[in-house]
PDB file of C-alpha atoms in Angstrom:
ATOM      1  CA  PRO A   1     -21.266  -3.063 -14.620  1.00  0.00           C
ATOM      2  CA  THR A   2     -22.793  -6.511 -14.101  1.00  0.00           C
ATOM      3  CA  LEU A   3     -21.682  -7.920 -17.440  1.00  0.00           C
ATOM      4  CA  SER A   4     -18.183  -6.501 -17.089  1.00  0.00           C
ATOM      5  CA  PHE A   5     -17.890  -7.970 -13.590  1.00  0.00           C
ATOM      6  CA  ILE A   6     -18.962 -11.394 -14.827  1.00  0.00           C
ATOM      7  CA  ILE A   7     -16.420 -11.339 -17.663  1.00  0.00           C
ATOM      8  CA  LEU A   8     -13.561 -10.007 -15.541  1.00  0.00           C
ATOM      9  CA  SER A   9     -14.218 -12.344 -12.631  1.00  0.00           C
ATOM     10  CA  THR A  10     -14.238 -15.293 -15.031  1.00  0.00           C
ATOM     11  CA  LEU A  11     -10.923 -14.206 -16.535  1.00  0.00           C
ATOM     12  CA  ASN A  12      -9.491 -13.473 -13.104  1.00  0.00           C
ATOM     13  CA  ILE A  13     -10.277 -16.923 -11.741  1.00  0.00           C
ATOM     14  CA  PHE A  14      -7.716 -18.755 -13.916  1.00  0.00           C
ATOM     15  CA  PRO A  15      -4.545 -17.105 -12.530  1.00  0.00           C
ATOM     16  CA  TYR A  16      -6.040 -17.280  -9.040  1.00  0.00           C
ATOM     17  CA  MET A  17      -6.707 -21.012  -9.351  1.00  0.00           C
ATOM     18  CA  GLN A  18      -3.220 -21.576 -10.738  1.00  0.00           C
ATOM     19  CA  SER A  19      -1.592 -19.790  -7.806  1.00  0.00           C
ATOM     20  CA  LYS A  20      -3.853 -21.658  -5.385  1.00  0.00           C
ATOM     21  CA  ALA A  21      -2.916 -24.984  -7.030  1.00  0.00           C
ATOM     22  CA  ASN A  22       0.785 -24.111  -6.808  1.00  0.00           C
ATOM     23  CA  SER A  23       0.510 -23.298  -3.114  1.00  0.00           C
ATOM     24  CA  ILE A  24      -1.389 -26.543  -2.442  1.00  0.00           C
ATOM     25  CA  LEU A  25       1.206 -28.459  -4.459  1.00  0.00           C
ATOM     26  CA  ASP A  26       3.996 -26.841  -2.421  1.00  0.00           C
ATOM     27  CA  ALA A  27       2.209 -27.857   0.773  1.00  0.00           C
ATOM     28  CA  GLN A  28       1.862 -31.417  -0.545  1.00  0.00           C
ATOM     29  CA  LYS A  29       5.582 -31.438  -1.434  1.00  0.00           C
ATOM     30  CA  SER A  30       6.479 -30.336   2.081  1.00  0.00           C
ATOM     31  CA  ARG A  31       4.481 -33.292   3.405  1.00  0.00           C
ATOM     32  CA  GLY A  32       6.549 -35.674   1.305  1.00  0.00           C
ATOM     33  CA  LEU A  33       4.405 -36.146  -1.797  1.00  0.00           C
ATOM     34  CA  GLU A  34       6.418 -37.067  -4.874  1.00  0.00           C
ATOM     35  CA  VAL A  35       5.589 -34.722  -7.724  1.00  0.00           C
ATOM     36  CA  GLU A  36       8.563 -35.158 -10.014  1.00  0.00           C
ATOM     37  CA  GLY A  37       9.250 -38.147 -12.167  1.00  0.00           C
ATOM     38  CA  ASN A  38       7.520 -39.874 -15.040  1.00  0.00           C
ATOM     39  CA  ILE A  39       4.011 -39.063 -16.245  1.00  0.00           C
ATOM     40  CA  LEU A  40       2.381 -41.614 -13.945  1.00  0.00           C
ATOM     41  CA  VAL A  41       3.944 -40.006 -10.852  1.00  0.00           C
ATOM     42  CA  LYS A  42       2.797 -36.556 -12.017  1.00  0.00           C
ATOM     43  CA  ILE A  43      -0.766 -37.776 -12.534  1.00  0.00           C
ATOM     44  CA  LYS A  44      -0.756 -39.379  -9.076  1.00  0.00           C
ATOM     45  CA  SER A  45       0.436 -36.086  -7.590  1.00  0.00           C
ATOM     46  CA  ILE A  46      -2.539 -34.236  -9.097  1.00  0.00           C
ATOM     47  CA  ILE A  47      -5.149 -36.447  -7.392  1.00  0.00           C
ATOM     48  CA  PRO A  48      -4.486 -35.140  -3.816  1.00  0.00           C
ATOM     49  CA  LEU A  49      -4.596 -31.628  -5.260  1.00  0.00           C
ATOM     50  CA  ILE A  50      -8.184 -31.843  -6.529  1.00  0.00           C
ATOM     51  CA  ALA A  51     -10.118 -31.923  -3.235  1.00  0.00           C
ATOM     52  CA  PRO A  52      -8.473 -28.904  -1.532  1.00  0.00           C
ATOM     53  CA  LEU A  53      -8.642 -26.927  -4.764  1.00  0.00           C
ATOM     54  CA  LEU A  54     -12.321 -27.728  -5.287  1.00  0.00           C
ATOM     55  CA  PHE A  55     -13.367 -27.004  -1.701  1.00  0.00           C
ATOM     56  CA  GLY A  56     -11.255 -23.838  -1.607  1.00  0.00           C
ATOM     57  CA  SER A  57     -12.890 -22.643  -4.819  1.00  0.00           C
ATOM     58  CA  ILE A  58     -16.364 -23.224  -3.421  1.00  0.00           C
ATOM     59  CA  SER A  59     -15.441 -21.283  -0.299  1.00  0.00           C
ATOM     60  CA  ASP A  60     -14.013 -18.409  -2.363  1.00  0.00           C
ATOM     61  CA  VAL A  61     -17.120 -18.249  -4.544  1.00  0.00           C
ATOM     62  CA  GLU A  62     -19.283 -18.111  -1.432  1.00  0.00           C
ATOM     63  CA  GLN A  63     -17.189 -15.269  -0.003  1.00  0.00           C
ATOM     64  CA  ARG A  64     -17.455 -13.319  -3.268  1.00  0.00           C
ATOM     65  CA  ALA A  65     -21.208 -13.834  -3.365  1.00  0.00           C
ATOM     66  CA  LEU A  66     -21.577 -12.585   0.211  1.00  0.00           C
ATOM     67  CA  ALA A  67     -19.416  -9.547  -0.538  1.00  0.00           C
ATOM     68  CA  LEU A  68     -21.448  -8.700  -3.630  1.00  0.00           C
ATOM     69  CA  GLU A  69     -24.691  -9.134  -1.739  1.00  0.00           C
ATOM     70  CA  ALA A  70     -23.444  -6.912   1.087  1.00  0.00           C
ATOM     71  CA  ARG A  71     -22.620  -4.195  -1.449  1.00  0.00           C
ATOM     72  CA  ALA A  72     -26.105  -4.456  -2.987  1.00  0.00           C
ATOM     73  CA  PHE A  73     -24.694  -5.567  -6.335  1.00  0.00           C
ATOM     74  CA  SER A  74     -27.860  -7.328  -7.414  1.00  0.00           C
ATOM     75  CA  THR A  75     -30.345  -4.643  -6.413  1.00  0.00           C
ATOM     76  CA  PRO A  76     -31.871  -2.663  -9.258  1.00  0.00           C
ATOM     77  CA  GLY A  77     -31.764   1.106  -9.370  1.00  0.00           C
ATOM     78  CA  SER A  78     -29.411   3.718  -8.058  1.00  0.00           C
ATOM     79  CA  LYS A  79     -27.146   2.934  -5.141  1.00  0.00           C
ATOM     80  CA  THR A  80     -26.729   6.523  -4.014  1.00  0.00           C
ATOM     81  CA  SER A  81     -28.759   8.561  -1.595  1.00  0.00           C
ATOM     82  CA  ILE A  82     -32.024   9.946  -2.896  1.00  0.00           C
ATOM     83  CA  LEU A  83     -31.900  13.133  -0.846  1.00  0.00           C
ATOM     84  CA  LYS A  84     -29.159  15.648  -1.380  1.00  0.00           C
ATOM     85  CA  ILE A  85     -28.244  17.200   1.948  1.00  0.00           C
ATOM     86  CA  LYS A  86     -27.056  20.787   1.761  1.00  0.00           C
ATOM     87  CA  ASP A  87     -24.611  22.273   4.225  1.00  0.00           C
ATOM     88  CA  SER A  88     -25.816  25.038   6.470  1.00  0.00           C
ATOM     89  CA  LEU A  89     -24.218  28.472   6.380  1.00  0.00           C
ATOM     90  CA  LEU A  90     -22.394  27.745   9.632  1.00  0.00           C
ATOM     91  CA  GLN A  91     -20.906  24.525   8.206  1.00  0.00           C
ATOM     92  CA  ARG A  92     -19.677  26.309   5.086  1.00  0.00           C
ATOM     93  CA  ILE A  93     -18.126  29.114   7.128  1.00  0.00           C
ATOM     94  CA  PHE A  94     -16.433  26.614   9.432  1.00  0.00           C
ATOM     95  CA  ARG A  95     -15.105  24.658   6.431  1.00  0.00           C
ATOM     96  CA  ILE A  96     -13.602  27.832   4.939  1.00  0.00           C
ATOM     97  CA  ILE A  97     -12.035  28.779   8.296  1.00  0.00           C
ATOM     98  CA  VAL A  98     -10.473  25.319   8.667  1.00  0.00           C
ATOM     99  CA  LEU A  99      -9.153  25.462   5.101  1.00  0.00           C
ATOM    100  CA  ILE A 100      -7.598  28.897   5.661  1.00  0.00           C
ATOM    101  CA  PHE A 101      -6.113  27.698   8.959  1.00  0.00           C
ATOM    102  CA  CYS A 102      -4.535  24.662   7.259  1.00  0.00           C
ATOM    103  CA  LEU A 103      -3.098  26.827   4.499  1.00  0.00           C
ATOM    104  CA  LEU A 104      -1.665  29.233   7.070  1.00  0.00           C
ATOM    105  CA  LEU A 105      -0.069  26.335   8.947  1.00  0.00           C
ATOM    106  CA  ILE A 106       1.535  25.090   5.742  1.00  0.00           C
ATOM    107  CA  LEU A 107       2.824  28.574   4.898  1.00  0.00           C
ATOM    108  CA  TYR A 108       4.097  29.021   8.450  1.00  0.00           C
ATOM    109  CA  ARG A 109       5.943  25.707   8.252  1.00  0.00           C
ATOM    110  CA  LEU A 110       7.505  26.647   4.916  1.00  0.00           C
ATOM    111  CA  ILE A 111       8.596  30.056   6.205  1.00  0.00           C
ATOM    112  CA  ILE A 112      10.172  28.575   9.346  1.00  0.00           C
ATOM    113  CA  TYR A 113      11.947  25.960   7.267  1.00  0.00           C
ATOM    114  CA  GLU A 114      13.297  28.551   4.823  1.00  0.00           C
ATOM    115  CA  PHE A 115      14.638  31.005   7.394  1.00  0.00           C
ATOM    116  CA  PHE A 116      15.603  28.979  10.432  1.00  0.00           C
ATOM    117  CA  ILE A 117      16.490  25.460   9.344  1.00  0.00           C
ATOM    118  CA  LYS A 118      18.424  26.186   6.167  1.00  0.00           C
TER     119      LYS A 118
END
């Protein structure tokens, strides 16, 4: 899972950065930055884009790292519970009663719909 996450997150970052750059460029356009014209104007329009894109990327990487750490991504071993807790007899009986009750409610609803609403 670790290797696949590294590969997929690397591939996923390119479309994300492109959409982030487009949104920053749209914000710069709304502030009056000229982005259309000759090649010199286009290069000048990229310079104000670099800082927000770079700082936003660093912030996003930090958020991903915190999320992975919170989910114990880097810890070795199994991430499930060691002890398997069995249900008591009373819990199993109650579960069966609730299931039967739900099925009866569904059947009751279908019967009422068939005979009284149609």
